[in-house]
């Protein structure tokens, strides 16, 4: 059964329409302060032992802990609540869990990035785009702008108690995640680039396909890469490039030639069809992106999840976090490239709105 402390957390998250309980107040206070003072931990740091930076990281840690507690509360509620209570309250707790997955990862990202443009407050969004309650206040604090479709999804018909962890991926980090005692934590054992590519290799069955999916982003724009993990390990990713025009030029002039050298055409002889498809990608000239698209939507994004991720809320959190990071650094819009024949990706993006 739910403990008294967990019931108290539930009440404090949804106290009154215009009055939050202590837990919700702490979440909002930490998030507002961390966003407003993120330049104190910008890269490069002028003084590594700077008091402001230490204060920021301390409050970030407290915020992460509150987010993790709320995510575990969702997991426990789904497992322990009576069916009648579950179906009454689950949509609200599911919404908050998804929002805090994105907010937690965004704060982690703020702690290791140099914000080169003001974090946009989403002031250009129409008033109706923001919902009420704690969810709406958290939504307004993420610089995701008018992407309100991402915030309106019905909860799953069959609630899942699956725990998720969402975090940014940086080239110099040593990040790993393992499941222990029903929760996820960083173990610091493996290189994230190799770990993520290895996981995509297992999902796709071909190392070349893993390189095709993420290689250019990991090589040329790793600071806008986010990883979704469940208790089985990495299960999704979101990758982006702030300046798509420069990114695509670099990809075509340096990254693709290197991949063609590493994976020659004859390597695919006798390989499974999936591997041959990946090799063909490296040796095919990518379609040019029209200049008007690049001018109106200057950033490129790519997202994907493993088939076992059935909860669209987790995928939505990935998208919210990536869009928030790009917009915080001044992006005015994003686009993605999808093959007309790739029904799986088309369906995935359509479900996100």
mmCIF file of C-alpha atoms in Angstrom:
data_model
loop_
_atom_site.group_PDB
_atom_site.id
_atom_site.type_symbol
_atom_site.label_atom_id
_atom_site.label_comp_id
_atom_site.label_asym_id
_atom_site.label_seq_id
_atom_site.Cartn_x
_atom_site.Cartn_y
_atom_site.Cartn_z
ATOM 1 C CA UNK A 1 0.000 0.000 0.000
ATOM 2 C CA UNK A 2 0.949 3.648 -0.341
ATOM 3 C CA UNK A 3 2.710 5.039 2.714
ATOM 4 C CA UNK A 4 1.436 8.053 4.615
ATOM 5 C CA UNK A 5 4.369 10.084 3.253
ATOM 6 C CA UNK A 6 3.439 9.166 -0.331
ATOM 7 C CA UNK A 7 -0.182 10.141 0.229
ATOM 8 C CA UNK A 8 1.025 13.448 1.665
ATOM 9 C CA UNK A 9 3.169 14.033 -1.464
ATOM 10 C CA UNK A 10 0.130 13.350 -3.639
ATOM 11 C CA UNK A 11 -1.969 15.868 -1.709
ATOM 12 C CA UNK A 12 0.770 18.526 -1.833
ATOM 13 C CA UNK A 13 1.119 18.194 -5.618
ATOM 14 C CA UNK A 14 -2.602 18.830 -6.158
ATOM 15 C CA UNK A 15 -3.562 20.882 -3.095
ATOM 16 C CA UNK A 16 -5.920 23.604 -4.368
ATOM 17 C CA UNK A 17 -6.349 25.108 -7.863
ATOM 18 C CA UNK A 18 -4.533 28.338 -6.930
ATOM 19 C CA UNK A 19 -2.622 27.238 -3.863
ATOM 20 C CA UNK A 20 0.151 24.634 -3.900
ATOM 21 C CA UNK A 21 1.310 22.364 -1.122
ATOM 22 C CA UNK A 22 4.918 22.534 0.175
ATOM 23 C CA UNK A 23 6.278 19.941 -2.286
ATOM 24 C CA UNK A 24 4.866 21.749 -5.314
ATOM 25 C CA UNK A 25 6.062 25.108 -3.957
ATOM 26 C CA UNK A 26 9.597 23.771 -3.507
ATOM 27 C CA UNK A 27 9.599 22.402 -7.070
ATOM 28 C CA UNK A 28 8.540 25.741 -8.525
ATOM 29 C CA UNK A 29 10.897 27.812 -6.348
ATOM 30 C CA UNK A 30 13.913 25.681 -7.232
ATOM 31 C CA UNK A 31 13.082 25.644 -10.948
ATOM 32 C CA UNK A 32 12.559 29.418 -11.145
ATOM 33 C CA UNK A 33 15.789 30.118 -9.278
ATOM 34 C CA UNK A 34 17.868 27.606 -11.258
ATOM 35 C CA UNK A 35 16.704 28.987 -14.578
ATOM 36 C CA UNK A 36 17.239 32.596 -13.531
ATOM 37 C CA UNK A 37 20.782 31.908 -12.237
ATOM 38 C CA UNK A 38 22.006 29.366 -14.796
ATOM 39 C CA UNK A 39 24.746 31.709 -16.081
ATOM 40 C CA UNK A 40 26.610 31.174 -12.800
ATOM 41 C CA UNK A 41 27.513 27.667 -14.012
ATOM 42 C CA UNK A 42 27.959 28.510 -17.711
ATOM 43 C CA UNK A 43 30.871 27.049 -19.665
ATOM 44 C CA UNK A 44 33.653 28.083 -19.303
ATOM 45 C CA UNK A 45 33.476 28.644 -15.558
ATOM 46 C CA UNK A 46 35.620 31.585 -14.523
ATOM 47 C CA UNK A 47 36.194 30.304 -10.981
ATOM 48 C CA UNK A 48 35.731 26.556 -10.375
ATOM 49 C CA UNK A 49 35.170 27.082 -6.631
ATOM 50 C CA UNK A 50 32.848 30.013 -7.136
ATOM 51 C CA UNK A 51 30.223 30.214 -4.367
ATOM 52 C CA UNK A 52 27.414 31.009 -6.809
ATOM 53 C CA UNK A 53 28.215 27.935 -8.854
ATOM 54 C CA UNK A 54 28.279 25.747 -5.759
ATOM 55 C CA UNK A 55 24.956 27.187 -4.630
ATOM 56 C CA UNK A 56 23.440 26.541 -8.065
ATOM 57 C CA UNK A 57 24.602 22.927 -8.122
ATOM 58 C CA UNK A 58 23.318 22.379 -4.589
ATOM 59 C CA UNK A 59 19.854 23.615 -5.496
ATOM 60 C CA UNK A 60 19.962 21.655 -8.752
ATOM 61 C CA UNK A 61 20.633 18.510 -6.739
ATOM 62 C CA UNK A 62 17.675 19.280 -4.459
ATOM 63 C CA UNK A 63 15.455 19.839 -7.499
ATOM 64 C CA UNK A 64 16.591 16.546 -9.061
ATOM 65 C CA UNK A 65 15.777 14.740 -5.826
ATOM 66 C CA UNK A 66 12.254 16.195 -5.714
ATOM 67 C CA UNK A 67 11.693 15.230 -9.358
ATOM 68 C CA UNK A 68 12.924 11.681 -8.711
ATOM 69 C CA UNK A 69 10.648 11.363 -5.677
ATOM 70 C CA UNK A 70 7.649 12.448 -7.754
ATOM 71 C CA UNK A 71 8.499 9.979 -10.535
ATOM 72 C CA UNK A 72 8.774 7.194 -7.955
ATOM 73 C CA UNK A 73 5.430 8.322 -6.504
ATOM 74 C CA UNK A 74 3.845 7.787 -9.939
ATOM 75 C CA UNK A 75 5.385 4.319 -10.092
ATOM 76 C CA UNK A 76 4.135 3.433 -6.588
ATOM 77 C CA UNK A 77 0.682 4.908 -7.189
ATOM 78 C CA UNK A 78 0.131 2.806 -10.306
ATOM 79 C CA UNK A 79 1.243 -0.313 -8.425
ATOM 80 C CA UNK A 80 -0.600 0.311 -5.155
ATOM 81 C CA UNK A 81 -3.716 2.422 -5.628
ATOM 82 C CA UNK A 82 -7.162 0.875 -5.976
ATOM 83 C CA UNK A 83 -8.382 0.730 -9.564
ATOM 84 C CA UNK A 84 -11.111 3.328 -8.983
ATOM 85 C CA UNK A 85 -8.685 5.806 -7.418
ATOM 86 C CA UNK A 86 -6.032 5.034 -10.039
ATOM 87 C CA UNK A 87 -8.238 5.891 -12.996
ATOM 88 C CA UNK A 88 -9.506 9.046 -11.267
ATOM 89 C CA UNK A 89 -6.125 10.522 -10.354
ATOM 90 C CA UNK A 90 -3.634 8.881 -12.724
ATOM 91 C CA UNK A 91 -4.037 11.416 -15.596
ATOM 92 C CA UNK A 92 -2.920 14.262 -13.299
ATOM 93 C CA UNK A 93 0.040 12.406 -11.805
ATOM 94 C CA UNK A 94 1.051 11.099 -15.239
ATOM 95 C CA UNK A 95 1.118 14.677 -16.566
ATOM 96 C CA UNK A 96 3.285 15.887 -13.686
ATOM 97 C CA UNK A 97 5.679 12.945 -14.055
ATOM 98 C CA UNK A 98 6.194 13.673 -17.748
ATOM 99 C CA UNK A 99 6.708 17.374 -17.127
ATOM 100 C CA UNK A 100 9.252 16.730 -14.368
ATOM 101 C CA UNK A 101 11.172 14.261 -16.560
ATOM 102 C CA UNK A 102 11.671 17.092 -19.056
ATOM 103 C CA UNK A 103 12.307 19.785 -16.423
ATOM 104 C CA UNK A 104 14.853 17.630 -14.591
ATOM 105 C CA UNK A 105 16.806 16.896 -17.778
ATOM 106 C CA UNK A 106 16.628 20.569 -18.800
ATOM 107 C CA UNK A 107 18.161 21.615 -15.469
ATOM 108 C CA UNK A 108 20.933 19.025 -15.919
ATOM 109 C CA UNK A 109 21.543 20.486 -19.376
ATOM 110 C CA UNK A 110 21.628 24.049 -18.008
ATOM 111 C CA UNK A 111 24.337 22.979 -15.582
ATOM 112 C CA UNK A 112 26.793 22.175 -18.333
ATOM 113 C CA UNK A 113 25.941 24.613 -21.133
ATOM 114 C CA UNK A 114 26.791 28.188 -21.977
ATOM 115 C CA UNK A 115 23.539 29.995 -22.734
ATOM 116 C CA UNK A 116 24.411 32.339 -25.588
ATOM 117 C CA UNK A 117 20.959 33.908 -25.880
ATOM 118 C CA UNK A 118 18.364 34.837 -23.274
ATOM 119 C CA UNK A 119 16.171 31.945 -22.203
ATOM 120 C CA UNK A 120 12.886 32.796 -23.859
ATOM 121 C CA UNK A 121 9.952 32.784 -21.503
ATOM 122 C CA UNK A 122 7.429 31.609 -24.066
ATOM 123 C CA UNK A 123 5.756 35.021 -23.888
ATOM 124 C CA UNK A 124 4.674 34.728 -27.509
ATOM 125 C CA UNK A 125 2.418 31.782 -26.617
ATOM 126 C CA UNK A 126 -1.306 32.453 -26.451
ATOM 127 C CA UNK A 127 -2.734 32.464 -22.909
ATOM 128 C CA UNK A 128 -4.819 29.367 -23.631
ATOM 129 C CA UNK A 129 -1.663 27.411 -24.497
ATOM 130 C CA UNK A 130 -0.769 27.085 -20.812
ATOM 131 C CA UNK A 131 -2.855 24.896 -18.558
ATOM 132 C CA UNK A 132 -3.641 25.604 -14.922
ATOM 133 C CA UNK A 133 -2.243 24.158 -11.708
ATOM 134 C CA UNK A 134 1.305 22.969 -11.093
ATOM 135 C CA UNK A 135 1.540 21.486 -14.595
ATOM 136 C CA UNK A 136 0.782 24.847 -16.228
ATOM 137 C CA UNK A 137 3.294 26.724 -14.081
ATOM 138 C CA UNK A 138 6.047 24.223 -14.897
ATOM 139 C CA UNK A 139 5.099 24.395 -18.575
ATOM 140 C CA UNK A 140 5.388 28.193 -18.543
ATOM 141 C CA UNK A 141 8.913 27.932 -17.088
ATOM 142 C CA UNK A 142 10.190 25.775 -19.955
ATOM 143 C CA UNK A 143 11.232 27.899 -22.970
ATOM 144 C CA UNK A 144 9.387 25.676 -25.408
ATOM 145 C CA UNK A 145 7.173 28.437 -26.772
ATOM 146 C CA UNK A 146 4.094 27.664 -28.836
ATOM 147 C CA UNK A 147 4.646 23.911 -29.067
ATOM 148 C CA UNK A 148 1.469 23.380 -27.066
ATOM 149 C CA UNK A 149 0.540 20.195 -28.972
ATOM 150 C CA UNK A 150 3.214 18.438 -26.954
ATOM 151 C CA UNK A 151 1.332 19.156 -23.737
ATOM 152 C CA UNK A 152 -2.050 17.764 -24.744
ATOM 153 C CA UNK A 153 -2.077 14.003 -24.892
ATOM 154 C CA UNK A 154 -4.548 11.636 -23.287
ATOM 155 C CA UNK A 155 -3.015 9.295 -20.724
ATOM 156 C CA UNK A 156 -2.536 5.636 -21.655
ATOM 157 C CA UNK A 157 -5.558 3.380 -21.309
ATOM 158 C CA UNK A 158 -3.479 0.961 -19.254
ATOM 159 C CA UNK A 159 -1.281 2.863 -16.764
ATOM 160 C CA UNK A 160 2.295 1.609 -16.537
ATOM 161 C CA UNK A 161 4.520 1.668 -13.482
ATOM 162 C CA UNK A 162 7.676 1.801 -15.636
ATOM 163 C CA UNK A 163 10.353 4.132 -14.261
ATOM 164 C CA UNK A 164 12.167 6.400 -16.718
ATOM 165 C CA UNK A 165 15.297 8.513 -16.514
ATOM 166 C CA UNK A 166 15.923 11.349 -18.974
ATOM 167 C CA UNK A 167 19.279 13.108 -19.111
ATOM 168 C CA UNK A 168 21.524 15.044 -21.498
ATOM 169 C CA UNK A 169 24.498 13.384 -23.111
ATOM 170 C CA UNK A 170 27.847 15.160 -23.256
ATOM 171 C CA UNK A 171 31.027 13.945 -24.995
ATOM 172 C CA UNK A 172 33.217 14.232 -21.879
ATOM 173 C CA UNK A 173 30.719 12.756 -19.428
ATOM 174 C CA UNK A 174 31.020 9.307 -17.972
ATOM 175 C CA UNK A 175 27.376 8.458 -17.610
ATOM 176 C CA UNK A 176 25.669 5.128 -17.097
ATOM 177 C CA UNK A 177 22.346 4.191 -15.653
ATOM 178 C CA UNK A 178 21.376 1.009 -13.875
ATOM 179 C CA UNK A 179 18.261 -0.124 -12.120
ATOM 180 C CA UNK A 180 18.617 -0.722 -8.407
ATOM 181 C CA UNK A 181 15.902 -1.211 -5.831
ATOM 182 C CA UNK A 182 13.253 -0.081 -8.293
ATOM 183 C CA UNK A 183 14.967 3.241 -9.086
ATOM 184 C CA UNK A 184 17.412 4.556 -11.672
ATOM 185 C CA UNK A 185 20.700 6.200 -10.816
ATOM 186 C CA UNK A 186 23.940 7.208 -12.519
ATOM 187 C CA UNK A 187 26.698 4.667 -12.037
ATOM 188 C CA UNK A 188 29.472 6.463 -13.916
ATOM 189 C CA UNK A 189 30.857 3.346 -15.561
ATOM 190 C CA UNK A 190 30.643 3.751 -19.313
ATOM 191 C CA UNK A 191 31.218 6.326 -22.013
ATOM 192 C CA UNK A 192 27.809 7.692 -23.084
ATOM 193 C CA UNK A 193 28.726 7.902 -26.767
ATOM 194 C CA UNK A 194 29.805 4.285 -26.965
ATOM 195 C CA UNK A 195 27.044 3.185 -24.603
ATOM 196 C CA UNK A 196 24.294 4.836 -26.601
ATOM 197 C CA UNK A 197 25.646 3.653 -29.946
ATOM 198 C CA UNK A 198 26.018 0.188 -28.490
ATOM 199 C CA UNK A 199 22.414 0.221 -27.334
ATOM 200 C CA UNK A 200 21.213 1.434 -30.724
ATOM 201 C CA UNK A 201 23.329 -1.337 -32.261
ATOM 202 C CA UNK A 202 21.459 -3.891 -30.161
ATOM 203 C CA UNK A 203 18.128 -2.349 -31.091
ATOM 204 C CA UNK A 204 18.905 -2.170 -34.788
ATOM 205 C CA UNK A 205 21.111 -5.233 -35.183
ATOM 206 C CA UNK A 206 23.818 -3.347 -37.086
ATOM 207 C CA UNK A 207 26.612 -1.023 -35.975
ATOM 208 C CA UNK A 208 26.433 0.874 -39.256
ATOM 209 C CA UNK A 209 22.743 1.517 -38.693
ATOM 210 C CA UNK A 210 23.526 2.886 -35.223
ATOM 211 C CA UNK A 211 26.016 5.245 -36.843
ATOM 212 C CA UNK A 212 23.435 6.276 -39.394
ATOM 213 C CA UNK A 213 20.860 7.050 -36.729
ATOM 214 C CA UNK A 214 22.993 9.126 -34.394
ATOM 215 C CA UNK A 215 26.573 9.288 -35.614
ATOM 216 C CA UNK A 216 26.467 12.747 -37.179
ATOM 217 C CA UNK A 217 24.750 14.286 -34.128
ATOM 218 C CA UNK A 218 27.126 12.639 -31.654
ATOM 219 C CA UNK A 219 30.125 13.807 -33.673
ATOM 220 C CA UNK A 220 29.015 17.304 -34.634
ATOM 221 C CA UNK A 221 26.348 18.359 -32.102
ATOM 222 C CA UNK A 222 26.616 16.217 -28.937
ATOM 223 C CA UNK A 223 25.535 19.081 -26.665
ATOM 224 C CA UNK A 224 21.949 18.723 -27.924
ATOM 225 C CA UNK A 225 21.610 14.980 -27.386
ATOM 226 C CA UNK A 226 19.299 13.525 -24.730
ATOM 227 C CA UNK A 227 18.867 9.908 -23.688
ATOM 228 C CA UNK A 228 15.795 8.170 -22.302
ATOM 229 C CA UNK A 229 16.419 5.123 -20.128
ATOM 230 C CA UNK A 230 14.197 2.598 -18.436
ATOM 231 C CA UNK A 231 15.114 -0.260 -16.141
ATOM 232 C CA UNK A 232 16.406 -2.174 -19.175
ATOM 233 C CA UNK A 233 18.840 0.564 -20.242
ATOM 234 C CA UNK A 234 18.742 3.191 -23.025
ATOM 235 C CA UNK A 235 15.417 3.082 -24.839
ATOM 236 C CA UNK A 236 15.172 6.402 -26.672
ATOM 237 C CA UNK A 237 17.037 9.462 -27.833
ATOM 238 C CA UNK A 238 16.505 13.025 -28.978
ATOM 239 C CA UNK A 239 19.222 14.769 -30.956
ATOM 240 C CA UNK A 240 19.401 18.221 -32.462
ATOM 241 C CA UNK A 241 21.595 20.780 -34.188
ATOM 242 C CA UNK A 242 21.118 24.447 -33.316
ATOM 243 C CA UNK A 243 22.342 25.715 -36.710
ATOM 244 C CA UNK A 244 21.141 23.129 -39.200
ATOM 245 C CA UNK A 245 22.755 24.861 -42.182
ATOM 246 C CA UNK A 246 26.271 24.637 -40.735
ATOM 247 C CA UNK A 247 25.593 21.163 -39.346
ATOM 248 C CA UNK A 248 24.506 19.781 -42.720
ATOM 249 C CA UNK A 249 27.504 21.343 -44.462
ATOM 250 C CA UNK A 250 29.858 19.721 -41.954
ATOM 251 C CA UNK A 251 28.055 16.408 -42.227
ATOM 252 C CA UNK A 252 28.387 16.332 -46.008
ATOM 253 C CA UNK A 253 31.962 17.632 -46.207
ATOM 254 C CA UNK A 254 33.637 15.725 -43.365
ATOM 255 C CA UNK A 255 31.471 13.229 -41.509
ATOM 256 C CA UNK A 256 29.987 11.365 -44.491
ATOM 257 C CA UNK A 257 33.371 10.937 -46.260
ATOM 258 C CA UNK A 258 34.795 9.498 -43.028
ATOM 259 C CA UNK A 259 31.868 7.063 -42.758
ATOM 260 C CA UNK A 260 32.281 6.004 -46.377
ATOM 261 C CA UNK A 261 35.914 5.239 -45.704
ATOM 262 C CA UNK A 262 35.033 3.279 -42.551
ATOM 263 C CA UNK A 263 32.135 1.390 -44.182
ATOM 264 C CA UNK A 264 33.020 0.717 -47.854
ATOM 265 C CA UNK A 265 30.303 -0.477 -50.196
ATOM 266 C CA UNK A 266 31.629 -4.036 -50.437
ATOM 267 C CA UNK A 267 31.356 -4.438 -46.661
ATOM 268 C CA UNK A 268 27.634 -5.069 -47.077
ATOM 269 C CA UNK A 269 28.055 -8.172 -49.224
ATOM 270 C CA UNK A 270 26.259 -10.999 -47.471
ATOM 271 C CA UNK A 271 25.174 -8.768 -44.586
ATOM 272 C CA UNK A 272 21.565 -8.682 -43.324
ATOM 273 C CA UNK A 273 19.214 -6.357 -45.154
ATOM 274 C CA UNK A 274 19.253 -3.899 -42.260
ATOM 275 C CA UNK A 275 23.036 -3.551 -42.456
ATOM 276 C CA UNK A 276 22.935 -3.144 -46.233
ATOM 277 C CA UNK A 277 20.348 -0.384 -45.835
ATOM 278 C CA UNK A 278 22.634 1.482 -43.445
ATOM 279 C CA UNK A 279 25.620 1.171 -45.792
ATOM 280 C CA UNK A 280 23.502 2.428 -48.664
ATOM 281 C CA UNK A 281 22.673 5.501 -46.559
ATOM 282 C CA UNK A 282 26.363 6.385 -46.198
ATOM 283 C CA UNK A 283 26.983 6.031 -49.938
ATOM 284 C CA UNK A 284 23.918 7.960 -51.100
ATOM 285 C CA UNK A 285 23.974 11.712 -51.492
ATOM 286 C CA UNK A 286 21.543 13.141 -48.898
ATOM 287 C CA UNK A 287 18.708 15.289 -50.241
ATOM 288 C CA UNK A 288 19.332 19.028 -50.058
ATOM 289 C CA UNK A 289 17.213 21.037 -47.634
ATOM 290 C CA UNK A 290 15.594 24.045 -49.356
ATOM 291 C CA UNK A 291 17.002 27.367 -48.185
ATOM 292 C CA UNK A 292 13.558 28.789 -47.206
ATOM 293 C CA UNK A 293 13.158 25.859 -44.798
ATOM 294 C CA UNK A 294 16.546 26.552 -43.213
ATOM 295 C CA UNK A 295 15.744 30.231 -42.892
ATOM 296 C CA UNK A 296 12.361 29.693 -41.256
ATOM 297 C CA UNK A 297 13.294 26.616 -39.215
ATOM 298 C CA UNK A 298 17.014 26.982 -38.454
ATOM 299 C CA UNK A 299 17.398 23.891 -36.212
ATOM 300 C CA UNK A 300 17.317 20.191 -37.060
ATOM 301 C CA UNK A 301 15.899 17.526 -34.719
ATOM 302 C CA UNK A 302 15.711 13.749 -34.707
ATOM 303 C CA UNK A 303 13.961 11.551 -32.139
ATOM 304 C CA UNK A 304 13.308 7.863 -31.683
ATOM 305 C CA UNK A 305 12.374 5.268 -29.096
ATOM 306 C CA UNK A 306 12.664 1.505 -28.810
ATOM 307 C CA UNK A 307 9.523 -0.547 -29.583
ATOM 308 C CA UNK A 308 9.149 -1.369 -25.886
ATOM 309 C CA UNK A 309 8.411 2.289 -25.042
ATOM 310 C CA UNK A 310 4.632 2.311 -25.279
ATOM 311 C CA UNK A 311 4.114 5.361 -23.059
ATOM 312 C CA UNK A 312 3.827 8.395 -25.351
ATOM 313 C CA UNK A 313 4.389 10.598 -22.302
ATOM 314 C CA UNK A 314 8.052 9.551 -22.126
ATOM 315 C CA UNK A 315 8.529 10.333 -25.820
ATOM 316 C CA UNK A 316 6.807 13.657 -25.310
ATOM 317 C CA UNK A 317 9.214 14.505 -22.472
ATOM 318 C CA UNK A 318 12.144 13.810 -24.816
ATOM 319 C CA UNK A 319 10.762 16.234 -27.386
ATOM 320 C CA UNK A 320 9.955 18.938 -24.810
ATOM 321 C CA UNK A 321 13.460 18.769 -23.362
ATOM 322 C CA UNK A 322 15.205 18.990 -26.746
ATOM 323 C CA UNK A 323 13.010 21.859 -27.948
ATOM 324 C CA UNK A 324 13.561 23.724 -24.663
ATOM 325 C CA UNK A 325 17.339 23.391 -24.981
ATOM 326 C CA UNK A 326 17.358 24.633 -28.578
ATOM 327 C CA UNK A 327 15.024 27.525 -27.820
ATOM 328 C CA UNK A 328 17.043 28.521 -24.753
ATOM 329 C CA UNK A 329 19.943 29.162 -27.119
ATOM 330 C CA UNK A 330 17.846 31.239 -29.495
ATOM 331 C CA UNK A 331 16.354 28.793 -32.026
ATOM 332 C CA UNK A 332 13.239 30.129 -33.744
ATOM 333 C CA UNK A 333 11.994 26.796 -35.124
ATOM 334 C CA UNK A 334 12.905 23.207 -35.928
ATOM 335 C CA UNK A 335 12.374 20.667 -38.687
ATOM 336 C CA UNK A 336 13.058 16.951 -39.049
ATOM 337 C CA UNK A 337 13.882 14.838 -42.086
ATOM 338 C CA UNK A 338 11.790 11.703 -42.557
ATOM 339 C CA UNK A 339 11.573 9.374 -45.529
ATOM 340 C CA UNK A 340 8.074 9.173 -46.975
ATOM 341 C CA UNK A 341 8.427 5.380 -46.826
ATOM 342 C CA UNK A 342 9.372 5.299 -43.132
ATOM 343 C CA UNK A 343 5.959 4.624 -41.652
ATOM 344 C CA UNK A 344 7.390 3.944 -38.197
ATOM 345 C CA UNK A 345 8.981 7.387 -37.882
ATOM 346 C CA UNK A 346 6.005 9.136 -39.472
ATOM 347 C CA UNK A 347 3.720 7.467 -36.939
ATOM 348 C CA UNK A 348 6.091 8.376 -34.085
ATOM 349 C CA UNK A 349 6.181 12.089 -34.953
ATOM 350 C CA UNK A 350 2.425 12.150 -35.603
ATOM 351 C CA UNK A 351 1.748 10.777 -32.110
ATOM 352 C CA UNK A 352 3.806 13.631 -30.686
ATOM 353 C CA UNK A 353 1.568 16.117 -32.498
#
